[in-house]
Coordinates of C-alpha atoms in Angstrom, one line a residue:
Y1 CA 49.2 95.0 39.2
V2 CA 52.6 96.2 38.0
D3 CA 55.0 96.4 40.9
E4 CA 57.1 99.2 39.4
S5 CA 54.0 101.3 38.8
L6 CA 52.7 100.7 42.3
G7 CA 56.1 101.8 43.6
R8 CA 55.8 105.1 41.6
L9 CA 52.3 105.6 42.9
N10 CA 53.4 105.0 46.5
R11 CA 56.1 107.7 46.0
F12 CA 53.7 110.1 44.4
L13 CA 51.1 109.6 47.2
R14 CA 53.7 110.0 50.0
D15 CA 53.0 112.0 53.1
H16 CA 53.4 115.5 51.7
Y17 CA 54.3 116.9 55.1
S18 CA 57.0 114.5 56.2
G19 CA 58.0 113.0 52.8
E20 CA 57.6 109.5 54.2
V21 CA 56.6 107.0 51.6
G22 CA 54.0 104.4 52.6
V23 CA 52.4 101.6 50.7
I24 CA 49.0 102.3 49.2
D25 CA 46.6 99.3 49.1
P26 CA 45.9 98.6 45.4
Q27 CA 42.2 98.1 46.3
V28 CA 42.0 101.9 46.9
F29 CA 42.9 102.4 43.2
D30 CA 40.2 99.9 42.3
L31 CA 37.7 101.8 44.4
M32 CA 38.7 105.1 42.7
H33 CA 38.3 103.4 39.3
G34 CA 34.9 102.1 40.3
V35 CA 33.8 105.6 41.2
Q36 CA 34.9 106.8 37.8
Q37 CA 33.0 104.0 36.1
A38 CA 29.9 104.7 38.2
L39 CA 30.0 108.4 37.1
G40 CA 30.9 107.7 33.5
A41 CA 33.9 110.0 34.0
D42 CA 37.3 109.7 32.5
G43 CA 39.1 112.7 34.0
A44 CA 42.0 112.5 36.4
F45 CA 41.4 112.7 40.2
E46 CA 42.9 115.5 42.2
I47 CA 44.4 113.9 45.3
I48 CA 44.2 116.0 48.4
S49 CA 45.7 113.3 50.7
G50 CA 47.0 109.8 50.2
Y51 CA 49.4 108.2 52.7
R52 CA 49.8 109.9 56.0
C53 CA 52.5 108.9 58.6
P54 CA 51.4 108.6 62.3
A55 CA 53.3 111.8 63.3
T56 CA 51.5 113.8 60.6
N57 CA 48.2 112.3 61.6
A58 CA 48.8 113.3 65.2
T59 CA 49.7 116.8 64.2
L60 CA 46.6 117.2 62.0
R61 CA 44.4 115.8 64.8
G62 CA 45.7 118.7 66.9
T63 CA 45.1 121.4 64.4
R64 CA 42.0 120.4 62.4
G65 CA 39.3 120.6 65.1
G66 CA 38.8 116.9 65.4
G67 CA 38.3 116.2 61.7
V68 CA 41.1 113.7 61.6
A69 CA 40.6 110.1 62.9
K70 CA 43.0 108.8 65.6
Q71 CA 43.3 105.5 63.7
S72 CA 43.0 107.0 60.2
L73 CA 43.1 104.5 57.4
H74 CA 45.4 107.0 55.6
M75 CA 48.2 105.7 57.9
Q76 CA 47.6 102.2 56.5
G77 CA 47.5 103.3 52.9
R78 CA 43.9 102.4 52.7
A79 CA 42.3 105.9 52.2
M80 CA 42.4 108.8 49.7
D81 CA 40.9 112.2 49.9
V82 CA 39.9 113.3 46.3
R83 CA 37.9 115.4 44.0
L84 CA 37.2 114.9 40.3
P85 CA 37.2 118.1 38.2
G86 CA 34.0 118.6 36.4
V87 CA 32.0 116.3 38.7
P88 CA 30.0 118.0 41.5
L89 CA 31.2 116.9 44.9
D90 CA 27.8 115.5 45.9
E91 CA 27.7 113.3 42.8
L92 CA 31.2 112.0 43.6
R93 CA 30.0 111.2 47.1
D94 CA 26.8 109.5 45.8
A95 CA 28.7 107.4 43.3
A96 CA 31.1 106.2 46.0
L97 CA 28.2 105.4 48.3
S98 CA 26.5 103.4 45.6
L99 CA 29.5 101.0 45.4
R100 CA 29.2 100.0 49.1
A101 CA 32.9 99.3 49.0
G102 CA 34.2 101.1 52.1
G103 CA 34.0 104.4 53.9
V104 CA 32.9 107.6 52.3
G105 CA 33.3 111.0 54.0
Y106 CA 31.8 114.2 52.5
Y107 CA 33.7 117.4 53.2
A108 CA 31.8 120.0 51.2
S109 CA 33.5 123.0 52.8
S110 CA 37.0 121.6 52.2
R111 CA 35.9 120.4 48.7
F112 CA 36.8 116.8 48.8
V113 CA 35.4 113.3 49.4
H114 CA 37.2 110.7 51.5
L115 CA 37.3 107.2 50.1
D116 CA 38.6 104.2 52.0
N117 CA 38.4 100.4 51.7
G118 CA 37.5 99.9 55.4
R119 CA 34.1 98.8 56.6
V120 CA 31.1 100.4 54.8
R121 CA 30.1 103.6 56.5
S122 CA 29.5 107.3 55.7
W123 CA 29.7 110.7 57.4

């Protein structure tokens, strides 16, 4: 990994509510790359959410009808909510599940898939 590039990615993926910059675990980028490889896709991901500070997470928990985990891996820089233009959402989900590399959440109505490098699970 190139430290300077990781720093740029951390800034880019900062909490877009508070502006706080966290540290994204490079394994999350590896996971995203693995998903692209599994799909045979080379397009750029659209990032819905990267790092999330605890205050933002608490606010979202109170406003999103329970759809935000109390101990979200976003707060540890270990999760990303994404979509991949040109790839149906269910195919993105299935590719992520096939890797068995962490958690995969499918949010069809919000049009994104949650990827994390925590324990293998899905919802």
